[in-house]
């Protein structure tokens, strides 16, 4: 009996890379493939929800974006070491396809696949290519795009697959939306997988400024950095606001499906989750993003009438509170926003990306036969 084909997924760094990688892994396993995840120690922190059948291999990698001069000098040698290890590993495992999801931890696997001329692809979650994906865009067989349109280098054609969402999100796809009213209302605050200090600075105070008729019914799930946890928890308690503050929510699908409003950064995974489950949102793009990709991610939801986008430079407590009240005091409008989010969702994004992977493998087989 022929051995099942192997997919190597290269991802790491943040949940924005790891969540769609997890979704592809789940889908390829269901199609009878074997899956290896190539990541670094930082990315390994997000592997707890990956299926047990996924083999996790940690590789040596590094980033030029953080650390001092010495760390930046050492980084190329760490990446080279990881690439050499990946070459030996690929000769042993013989992957049918290698897919990179961006971030420096994907460099060793993509470099090895390029050197060995294995079928390879990258998936870009944002509307603008990240640094690593920019490097490999012209060196892979396919560029899968999560946000459409995506800015691509001249001569590169993208495949609009959408951003794959985890099975737990797909299970909540199109969950019935309960409009805001005189009943407990859930507000979900997400700062991305790393949390966001500005949301911890602004959102609690904005909720405290809500009209009493709204605030009395508001319940908050707030993702905050560990160093902000104590002060955020204390603020909510002092103002009589029921809140669950945690550094990371492992049950985001459940919390989002129960939410009347989501206040969040506009990372690609968060935006994809919002369009699959269908919830009104207020999005605050990360101002420090060099390519302003989070604003590009939010634009589709804003244009569809599903979200309000507030630039970080324009964010203040009063305006945020006013926008929150606008949604929570207008049930008909909130329902329209929830439905509008669903109109631009691609719940089958993981299947689309899996189809692309399968096509690359089939092309290779045909090439070998001829």
PDB file of N, CA, C and O in Angstrom, residues 165-228:
ATOM      1  N   UNK A 165     -10.081  29.127   8.784  1.00  0.00           N
ATOM      2  CA  UNK A 165     -10.380  29.247  10.208  1.00  0.00           C
ATOM      3  C   UNK A 165     -10.427  27.854  10.821  1.00  0.00           C
ATOM      4  O   UNK A 165     -10.754  26.867  10.156  1.00  0.00           O
ATOM      5  N   UNK A 166     -10.104  27.791  12.091  1.00  0.00           N
ATOM      6  CA  UNK A 166     -10.062  26.519  12.800  1.00  0.00           C
ATOM      7  C   UNK A 166     -11.433  25.842  12.802  1.00  0.00           C
ATOM      8  O   UNK A 166     -12.462  26.494  12.657  1.00  0.00           O
ATOM      9  N   UNK A 167     -11.432  24.530  12.963  1.00  0.00           N
ATOM     10  CA  UNK A 167     -12.683  23.779  12.970  1.00  0.00           C
ATOM     11  C   UNK A 167     -13.638  24.309  14.035  1.00  0.00           C
ATOM     12  O   UNK A 167     -14.856  24.354  13.831  1.00  0.00           O
ATOM     13  N   UNK A 168     -13.100  24.730  15.178  1.00  0.00           N
ATOM     14  CA  UNK A 168     -13.958  25.255  16.247  1.00  0.00           C
ATOM     15  C   UNK A 168     -14.701  26.504  15.804  1.00  0.00           C
ATOM     16  O   UNK A 168     -15.833  26.747  16.234  1.00  0.00           O
ATOM     17  N   UNK A 169     -14.072  27.313  14.922  1.00  0.00           N
ATOM     18  CA  UNK A 169     -14.756  28.481  14.360  1.00  0.00           C
ATOM     19  C   UNK A 169     -15.782  28.032  13.338  1.00  0.00           C
ATOM     20  O   UNK A 169     -16.923  28.523  13.323  1.00  0.00           O
ATOM     21  N   UNK A 170     -15.395  27.106  12.471  1.00  0.00           N
ATOM     22  CA  UNK A 170     -16.333  26.622  11.443  1.00  0.00           C
ATOM     23  C   UNK A 170     -17.569  26.005  12.084  1.00  0.00           C
ATOM     24  O   UNK A 170     -18.679  26.111  11.548  1.00  0.00           O
ATOM     25  N   UNK A 171     -17.400  25.368  13.231  1.00  0.00           N
ATOM     26  CA  UNK A 171     -18.550  24.770  13.918  1.00  0.00           C
ATOM     27  C   UNK A 171     -19.542  25.827  14.380  1.00  0.00           C
ATOM     28  O   UNK A 171     -20.710  25.518  14.629  1.00  0.00           O
ATOM     29  N   UNK A 172     -19.069  27.073  14.531  1.00  0.00           N
ATOM     30  CA  UNK A 172     -19.936  28.175  14.956  1.00  0.00           C
ATOM     31  C   UNK A 172     -20.365  29.055  13.774  1.00  0.00           C
ATOM     32  O   UNK A 172     -20.956  30.125  13.984  1.00  0.00           O
ATOM     33  N   UNK A 173     -20.091  28.626  12.564  1.00  0.00           N
ATOM     34  CA  UNK A 173     -20.385  29.440  11.386  1.00  0.00           C
ATOM     35  C   UNK A 173     -21.867  29.827  11.332  1.00  0.00           C
ATOM     36  O   UNK A 173     -22.750  28.973  11.440  1.00  0.00           O
ATOM     37  N   UNK A 174     -22.113  31.128  11.168  1.00  0.00           N
ATOM     38  CA  UNK A 174     -23.482  31.611  11.043  1.00  0.00           C
ATOM     39  C   UNK A 174     -24.330  31.384  12.274  1.00  0.00           C
ATOM     40  O   UNK A 174     -25.567  31.304  12.158  1.00  0.00           O
ATOM     41  N   UNK A 175     -23.717  31.287  13.454  1.00  0.00           N
ATOM     42  CA  UNK A 175     -24.496  31.097  14.682  1.00  0.00           C
ATOM     43  C   UNK A 175     -25.539  32.209  14.812  1.00  0.00           C
ATOM     44  O   UNK A 175     -25.242  33.376  14.543  1.00  0.00           O
ATOM     45  N   UNK A 176     -26.757  31.876  15.214  1.00  0.00           N
ATOM     46  CA  UNK A 176     -27.799  32.899  15.354  1.00  0.00           C
ATOM     47  C   UNK A 176     -27.324  34.057  16.232  1.00  0.00           C
ATOM     48  O   UNK A 176     -26.705  33.842  17.280  1.00  0.00           O
ATOM     49  N   UNK A 177     -27.594  35.262  15.779  1.00  0.00           N
ATOM     50  CA  UNK A 177     -27.176  36.457  16.502  1.00  0.00           C
ATOM     51  C   UNK A 177     -28.330  36.974  17.350  1.00  0.00           C
ATOM     52  O   UNK A 177     -29.433  37.203  16.843  1.00  0.00           O
ATOM     53  N   UNK A 178     -28.074  37.122  18.641  1.00  0.00           N
ATOM     54  CA  UNK A 178     -29.076  37.688  19.545  1.00  0.00           C
ATOM     55  C   UNK A 178     -28.817  39.190  19.630  1.00  0.00           C
ATOM     56  O   UNK A 178     -27.762  39.611  20.126  1.00  0.00           O
ATOM     57  N   UNK A 179     -29.714  40.018  19.137  1.00  0.00           N
ATOM     58  CA  UNK A 179     -29.463  41.461  19.125  1.00  0.00           C
ATOM     59  C   UNK A 179     -29.392  42.030  20.534  1.00  0.00           C
ATOM     60  O   UNK A 179     -29.943  41.454  21.481  1.00  0.00           O
ATOM     61  N   UNK A 180     -28.693  43.140  20.704  1.00  0.00           N
ATOM     62  CA  UNK A 180     -28.610  43.773  22.022  1.00  0.00           C
ATOM     63  C   UNK A 180     -29.981  44.231  22.503  1.00  0.00           C
ATOM     64  O   UNK A 180     -30.872  44.528  21.708  1.00  0.00           O
ATOM     65  N   UNK A 181     -30.145  44.271  23.818  1.00  0.00           N
ATOM     66  CA  UNK A 181     -31.425  44.672  24.397  1.00  0.00           C
ATOM     67  C   UNK A 181     -31.339  44.683  25.915  1.00  0.00           C
ATOM     68  O   UNK A 181     -30.252  44.723  26.487  1.00  0.00           O
ATOM     69  N   UNK A 182     -32.488  44.591  26.565  1.00  0.00           N
ATOM     70  CA  UNK A 182     -32.512  44.634  28.030  1.00  0.00           C
ATOM     71  C   UNK A 182     -32.312  43.232  28.606  1.00  0.00           C
ATOM     72  O   UNK A 182     -33.152  42.700  29.325  1.00  0.00           O
ATOM     73  N   UNK A 183     -31.191  42.659  28.260  1.00  0.00           N
ATOM     74  CA  UNK A 183     -30.773  41.331  28.732  1.00  0.00           C
ATOM     75  C   UNK A 183     -29.251  41.345  28.772  1.00  0.00           C
ATOM     76  O   UNK A 183     -28.611  42.247  28.205  1.00  0.00           O
ATOM     77  N   UNK A 184     -28.612  40.388  29.442  1.00  0.00           N
ATOM     78  CA  UNK A 184     -27.148  40.381  29.480  1.00  0.00           C
ATOM     79  C   UNK A 184     -26.543  40.403  28.080  1.00  0.00           C
ATOM     80  O   UNK A 184     -26.883  39.577  27.230  1.00  0.00           O
ATOM     81  N   UNK A 185     -25.676  41.382  27.836  1.00  0.00           N
ATOM     82  CA  UNK A 185     -25.037  41.549  26.530  1.00  0.00           C
ATOM     83  C   UNK A 185     -23.537  41.323  26.671  1.00  0.00           C
ATOM     84  O   UNK A 185     -22.897  41.876  27.561  1.00  0.00           O
ATOM     85  N   UNK A 186     -23.000  40.512  25.785  1.00  0.00           N
ATOM     86  CA  UNK A 186     -21.592  40.162  25.834  1.00  0.00           C
ATOM     87  C   UNK A 186     -20.780  41.052  24.892  1.00  0.00           C
ATOM     88  O   UNK A 186     -21.101  41.183  23.712  1.00  0.00           O
ATOM     89  N   UNK A 187     -19.728  41.660  25.444  1.00  0.00           N
ATOM     90  CA  UNK A 187     -18.767  42.413  24.637  1.00  0.00           C
ATOM     91  C   UNK A 187     -17.433  41.674  24.723  1.00  0.00           C
ATOM     92  O   UNK A 187     -16.907  41.462  25.816  1.00  0.00           O
ATOM     93  N   UNK A 188     -16.918  41.265  23.583  1.00  0.00           N
ATOM     94  CA  UNK A 188     -15.653  40.529  23.519  1.00  0.00           C
ATOM     95  C   UNK A 188     -14.550  41.478  23.067  1.00  0.00           C
ATOM     96  O   UNK A 188     -14.663  42.118  22.016  1.00  0.00           O
ATOM     97  N   UNK A 189     -13.491  41.577  23.849  1.00  0.00           N
ATOM     98  CA  UNK A 189     -12.381  42.481  23.556  1.00  0.00           C
ATOM     99  C   UNK A 189     -11.138  41.639  23.260  1.00  0.00           C
ATOM    100  O   UNK A 189     -10.650  40.917  24.132  1.00  0.00           O
ATOM    101  N   UNK A 190     -10.636  41.740  22.030  1.00  0.00           N
ATOM    102  CA  UNK A 190      -9.498  40.930  21.603  1.00  0.00           C
ATOM    103  C   UNK A 190      -8.375  41.824  21.103  1.00  0.00           C
ATOM    104  O   UNK A 190      -8.583  42.640  20.209  1.00  0.00           O
ATOM    105  N   UNK A 191      -7.201  41.634  21.650  1.00  0.00           N
ATOM    106  CA  UNK A 191      -6.047  42.400  21.201  1.00  0.00           C
ATOM    107  C   UNK A 191      -5.089  41.596  20.362  1.00  0.00           C
ATOM    108  O   UNK A 191      -3.913  41.931  20.270  1.00  0.00           O
ATOM    109  N   UNK A 192      -5.572  40.517  19.744  1.00  0.00           N
ATOM    110  CA  UNK A 192      -4.669  39.631  19.023  1.00  0.00           C
ATOM    111  C   UNK A 192      -4.024  38.657  20.000  1.00  0.00           C
ATOM    112  O   UNK A 192      -4.208  38.751  21.207  1.00  0.00           O
ATOM    113  N   UNK A 193      -3.240  37.725  19.468  1.00  0.00           N
ATOM    114  CA  UNK A 193      -2.658  36.692  20.327  1.00  0.00           C
ATOM    115  C   UNK A 193      -1.680  37.262  21.343  1.00  0.00           C
ATOM    116  O   UNK A 193      -1.374  36.621  22.335  1.00  0.00           O
ATOM    117  N   UNK A 194      -1.201  38.503  21.118  1.00  0.00           N
ATOM    118  CA  UNK A 194      -0.267  39.122  22.051  1.00  0.00           C
ATOM    119  C   UNK A 194      -0.954  40.105  23.003  1.00  0.00           C
ATOM    120  O   UNK A 194      -0.309  40.709  23.852  1.00  0.00           O
ATOM    121  N   UNK A 195      -2.270  40.258  22.860  1.00  0.00           N
ATOM    122  CA  UNK A 195      -2.950  41.280  23.651  1.00  0.00           C
ATOM    123  C   UNK A 195      -2.637  42.652  23.082  1.00  0.00           C
ATOM    124  O   UNK A 195      -1.814  42.801  22.198  1.00  0.00           O
ATOM    125  N   UNK A 196      -3.310  43.687  23.578  1.00  0.00           N
ATOM    126  CA  UNK A 196      -3.057  45.041  23.082  1.00  0.00           C
ATOM    127  C   UNK A 196      -3.237  46.016  24.227  1.00  0.00           C
ATOM    128  O   UNK A 196      -4.324  46.118  24.800  1.00  0.00           O
ATOM    129  N   UNK A 197      -2.167  46.733  24.546  1.00  0.00           N
ATOM    130  CA  UNK A 197      -2.220  47.649  25.686  1.00  0.00           C
ATOM    131  C   UNK A 197      -3.229  48.764  25.460  1.00  0.00           C
ATOM    132  O   UNK A 197      -3.921  49.174  26.388  1.00  0.00           O
ATOM    133  N   UNK A 198      -3.315  49.276  24.238  1.00  0.00           N
ATOM    134  CA  UNK A 198      -4.213  50.402  24.014  1.00  0.00           C
ATOM    135  C   UNK A 198      -5.663  50.016  24.254  1.00  0.00           C
ATOM    136  O   UNK A 198      -6.465  50.823  24.729  1.00  0.00           O
ATOM    137  N   UNK A 199      -6.020  48.765  23.981  1.00  0.00           N
ATOM    138  CA  UNK A 199      -7.391  48.326  24.261  1.00  0.00           C
ATOM    139  C   UNK A 199      -7.619  48.230  25.762  1.00  0.00           C
ATOM    140  O   UNK A 199      -8.706  48.531  26.254  1.00  0.00           O
ATOM    141  N   UNK A 200      -6.596  47.842  26.495  1.00  0.00           N
ATOM    142  CA  UNK A 200      -6.706  47.799  27.958  1.00  0.00           C
ATOM    143  C   UNK A 200      -6.783  49.211  28.539  1.00  0.00           C
ATOM    144  O   UNK A 200      -7.389  49.424  29.589  1.00  0.00           O
ATOM    145  N   UNK A 201      -6.167  50.174  27.846  1.00  0.00           N
ATOM    146  CA  UNK A 201      -6.221  51.561  28.294  1.00  0.00           C
ATOM    147  C   UNK A 201      -7.583  52.199  28.008  1.00  0.00           C
ATOM    148  O   UNK A 201      -8.079  52.993  28.813  1.00  0.00           O
ATOM    149  N   UNK A 202      -8.168  51.860  26.867  1.00  0.00           N
ATOM    150  CA  UNK A 202      -9.342  52.578  26.381  1.00  0.00           C
ATOM    151  C   UNK A 202     -10.687  51.888  26.638  1.00  0.00           C
ATOM    152  O   UNK A 202     -11.669  52.529  27.020  1.00  0.00           O
ATOM    153  N   UNK A 203     -10.741  50.587  26.395  1.00  0.00           N
ATOM    154  CA  UNK A 203     -12.037  49.904  26.416  1.00  0.00           C
ATOM    155  C   UNK A 203     -12.718  49.921  27.787  1.00  0.00           C
ATOM    156  O   UNK A 203     -13.911  50.240  27.881  1.00  0.00           O
ATOM    157  N   UNK A 204     -12.029  49.593  28.889  1.00  0.00           N
ATOM    158  CA  UNK A 204     -12.719  49.626  30.181  1.00  0.00           C
ATOM    159  C   UNK A 204     -13.336  50.989  30.490  1.00  0.00           C
ATOM    160  O   UNK A 204     -14.494  51.074  30.941  1.00  0.00           O
ATOM    161  N   UNK A 205     -12.588  52.065  30.215  1.00  0.00           N
ATOM    162  CA  UNK A 205     -13.108  53.407  30.464  1.00  0.00           C
ATOM    163  C   UNK A 205     -14.276  53.727  29.542  1.00  0.00           C
ATOM    164  O   UNK A 205     -15.241  54.393  29.949  1.00  0.00           O
ATOM    165  N   UNK A 206     -14.203  53.249  28.289  1.00  0.00           N
ATOM    166  CA  UNK A 206     -15.298  53.488  27.342  1.00  0.00           C
ATOM    167  C   UNK A 206     -16.571  52.779  27.790  1.00  0.00           C
ATOM    168  O   UNK A 206     -17.677  53.324  27.677  1.00  0.00           O
ATOM    169  N   UNK A 207     -16.434  51.570  28.312  1.00  0.00           N
ATOM    170  CA  UNK A 207     -17.606  50.836  28.808  1.00  0.00           C
ATOM    171  C   UNK A 207     -18.176  51.534  30.039  1.00  0.00           C
ATOM    172  O   UNK A 207     -19.397  51.621  30.221  1.00  0.00           O
ATOM    173  N   UNK A 208     -17.294  52.065  30.876  1.00  0.00           N
ATOM    174  CA  UNK A 208     -17.757  52.791  32.068  1.00  0.00           C
ATOM    175  C   UNK A 208     -18.558  54.029  31.694  1.00  0.00           C
ATOM    176  O   UNK A 208     -19.421  54.475  32.458  1.00  0.00           O
ATOM    177  N   UNK A 209     -18.295  54.601  30.517  1.00  0.00           N
ATOM    178  CA  UNK A 209     -19.008  55.801  30.067  1.00  0.00           C
ATOM    179  C   UNK A 209     -20.306  55.493  29.328  1.00  0.00           C
ATOM    180  O   UNK A 209     -21.026  56.415  28.939  1.00  0.00           O
ATOM    181  N   UNK A 210     -20.597  54.219  29.101  1.00  0.00           N
ATOM    182  CA  UNK A 210     -21.845  53.871  28.410  1.00  0.00           C
ATOM    183  C   UNK A 210     -23.044  54.353  29.227  1.00  0.00           C
ATOM    184  O   UNK A 210     -22.990  54.406  30.463  1.00  0.00           O
ATOM    185  N   UNK A 211     -24.144  54.680  28.562  1.00  0.00           N
ATOM    186  CA  UNK A 211     -25.359  55.024  29.307  1.00  0.00           C
ATOM    187  C   UNK A 211     -25.716  53.909  30.277  1.00  0.00           C
ATOM    188  O   UNK A 211     -25.524  52.720  29.975  1.00  0.00           O
ATOM    189  N   UNK A 212     -26.216  54.262  31.430  1.00  0.00           N
ATOM    190  CA  UNK A 212     -26.519  53.279  32.469  1.00  0.00           C
ATOM    191  C   UNK A 212     -27.461  52.193  31.964  1.00  0.00           C
ATOM    192  O   UNK A 212     -27.357  51.030  32.353  1.00  0.00           O
ATOM    193  N   UNK A 213     -28.381  52.567  31.070  1.00  0.00           N
ATOM    194  CA  UNK A 213     -29.330  51.595  30.533  1.00  0.00           C
ATOM    195  C   UNK A 213     -28.642  50.519  29.707  1.00  0.00           C
ATOM    196  O   UNK A 213     -29.179  49.425  29.513  1.00  0.00           O
ATOM    197  N   UNK A 214     -27.455  50.828  29.206  1.00  0.00           N
ATOM    198  CA  UNK A 214     -26.666  49.856  28.439  1.00  0.00           C
ATOM    199  C   UNK A 214     -25.642  49.171  29.342  1.00  0.00           C
ATOM    200  O   UNK A 214     -25.502  47.946  29.345  1.00  0.00           O
ATOM    201  N   UNK A 215     -24.950  49.957  30.133  1.00  0.00           N
ATOM    202  CA  UNK A 215     -23.871  49.426  30.967  1.00  0.00           C
ATOM    203  C   UNK A 215     -24.381  48.387  31.964  1.00  0.00           C
ATOM    204  O   UNK A 215     -23.692  47.402  32.262  1.00  0.00           O
ATOM    205  N   UNK A 216     -25.578  48.566  32.462  1.00  0.00           N
ATOM    206  CA  UNK A 216     -26.121  47.645  33.468  1.00  0.00           C
ATOM    207  C   UNK A 216     -26.238  46.214  32.933  1.00  0.00           C
ATOM    208  O   UNK A 216     -26.192  45.256  33.700  1.00  0.00           O
ATOM    209  N   UNK A 217     -26.388  46.089  31.612  1.00  0.00           N
ATOM    210  CA  UNK A 217     -26.570  44.761  31.013  1.00  0.00           C
ATOM    211  C   UNK A 217     -25.282  44.228  30.377  1.00  0.00           C
ATOM    212  O   UNK A 217     -25.267  43.104  29.872  1.00  0.00           O
ATOM    213  N   UNK A 218     -24.221  45.035  30.392  1.00  0.00           N
ATOM    214  CA  UNK A 218     -22.996  44.667  29.677  1.00  0.00           C
ATOM    215  C   UNK A 218     -22.121  43.711  30.480  1.00  0.00           C
ATOM    216  O   UNK A 218     -21.840  43.943  31.655  1.00  0.00           O
ATOM    217  N   UNK A 219     -21.712  42.648  29.826  1.00  0.00           N
ATOM    218  CA  UNK A 219     -20.765  41.684  30.380  1.00  0.00           C
ATOM    219  C   UNK A 219     -19.555  41.661  29.446  1.00  0.00           C
ATOM    220  O   UNK A 219     -19.702  41.642  28.233  1.00  0.00           O
ATOM    221  N   UNK A 220     -18.355  41.621  29.999  1.00  0.00           N
ATOM    222  CA  UNK A 220     -17.159  41.783  29.185  1.00  0.00           C
ATOM    223  C   UNK A 220     -16.232  40.570  29.290  1.00  0.00           C
ATOM    224  O   UNK A 220     -15.981  40.060  30.380  1.00  0.00           O
ATOM    225  N   UNK A 221     -15.736  40.130  28.144  1.00  0.00           N
ATOM    226  CA  UNK A 221     -14.620  39.180  28.083  1.00  0.00           C
ATOM    227  C   UNK A 221     -13.464  39.952  27.468  1.00  0.00           C
ATOM    228  O   UNK A 221     -13.535  40.369  26.312  1.00  0.00           O
ATOM    229  N   UNK A 222     -12.417  40.176  28.248  1.00  0.00           N
ATOM    230  CA  UNK A 222     -11.343  41.072  27.822  1.00  0.00           C
ATOM    231  C   UNK A 222     -10.006  40.350  27.838  1.00  0.00           C
ATOM    232  O   UNK A 222      -9.543  39.883  28.876  1.00  0.00           O
ATOM    233  N   UNK A 223      -9.390  40.281  26.663  1.00  0.00           N
ATOM    234  CA  UNK A 223      -8.057  39.689  26.551  1.00  0.00           C
ATOM    235  C   UNK A 223      -7.022  40.790  26.788  1.00  0.00           C
ATOM    236  O   UNK A 223      -6.984  41.782  26.050  1.00  0.00           O
ATOM    237  N   UNK A 224      -6.225  40.645  27.828  1.00  0.00           N
ATOM    238  CA  UNK A 224      -5.236  41.662  28.187  1.00  0.00           C
ATOM    239  C   UNK A 224      -3.883  41.008  28.443  1.00  0.00           C
ATOM    240  O   UNK A 224      -3.808  39.850  28.851  1.00  0.00           O
ATOM    241  N   UNK A 225      -2.840  41.767  28.231  1.00  0.00           N
ATOM    242  CA  UNK A 225      -1.501  41.268  28.522  1.00  0.00           C
ATOM    243  C   UNK A 225      -1.383  40.958  30.002  1.00  0.00           C
ATOM    244  O   UNK A 225      -2.029  41.597  30.831  1.00  0.00           O
ATOM    245  N   UNK A 226      -0.531  39.979  30.350  1.00  0.00           N
ATOM    246  CA  UNK A 226      -0.374  39.631  31.771  1.00  0.00           C
ATOM    247  C   UNK A 226      -0.038  40.842  32.643  1.00  0.00           C
ATOM    248  O   UNK A 226      -0.540  40.965  33.759  1.00  0.00           O
ATOM    249  N   UNK A 227       0.799  41.745  32.125  1.00  0.00           N
ATOM    250  CA  UNK A 227       1.193  42.901  32.925  1.00  0.00           C
ATOM    251  C   UNK A 227       0.056  43.914  33.107  1.00  0.00           C
ATOM    252  O   UNK A 227       0.134  44.797  33.962  1.00  0.00           O
ATOM    253  N   UNK A 228      -1.009  43.793  32.293  1.00  0.00           N
ATOM    254  CA  UNK A 228      -2.151  44.701  32.412  1.00  0.00           C
ATOM    255  C   UNK A 228      -3.325  44.065  33.155  1.00  0.00           C
ATOM    256  O   UNK A 228      -4.310  44.742  33.449  1.00  0.00           O
TER     257      UNK A 228
END
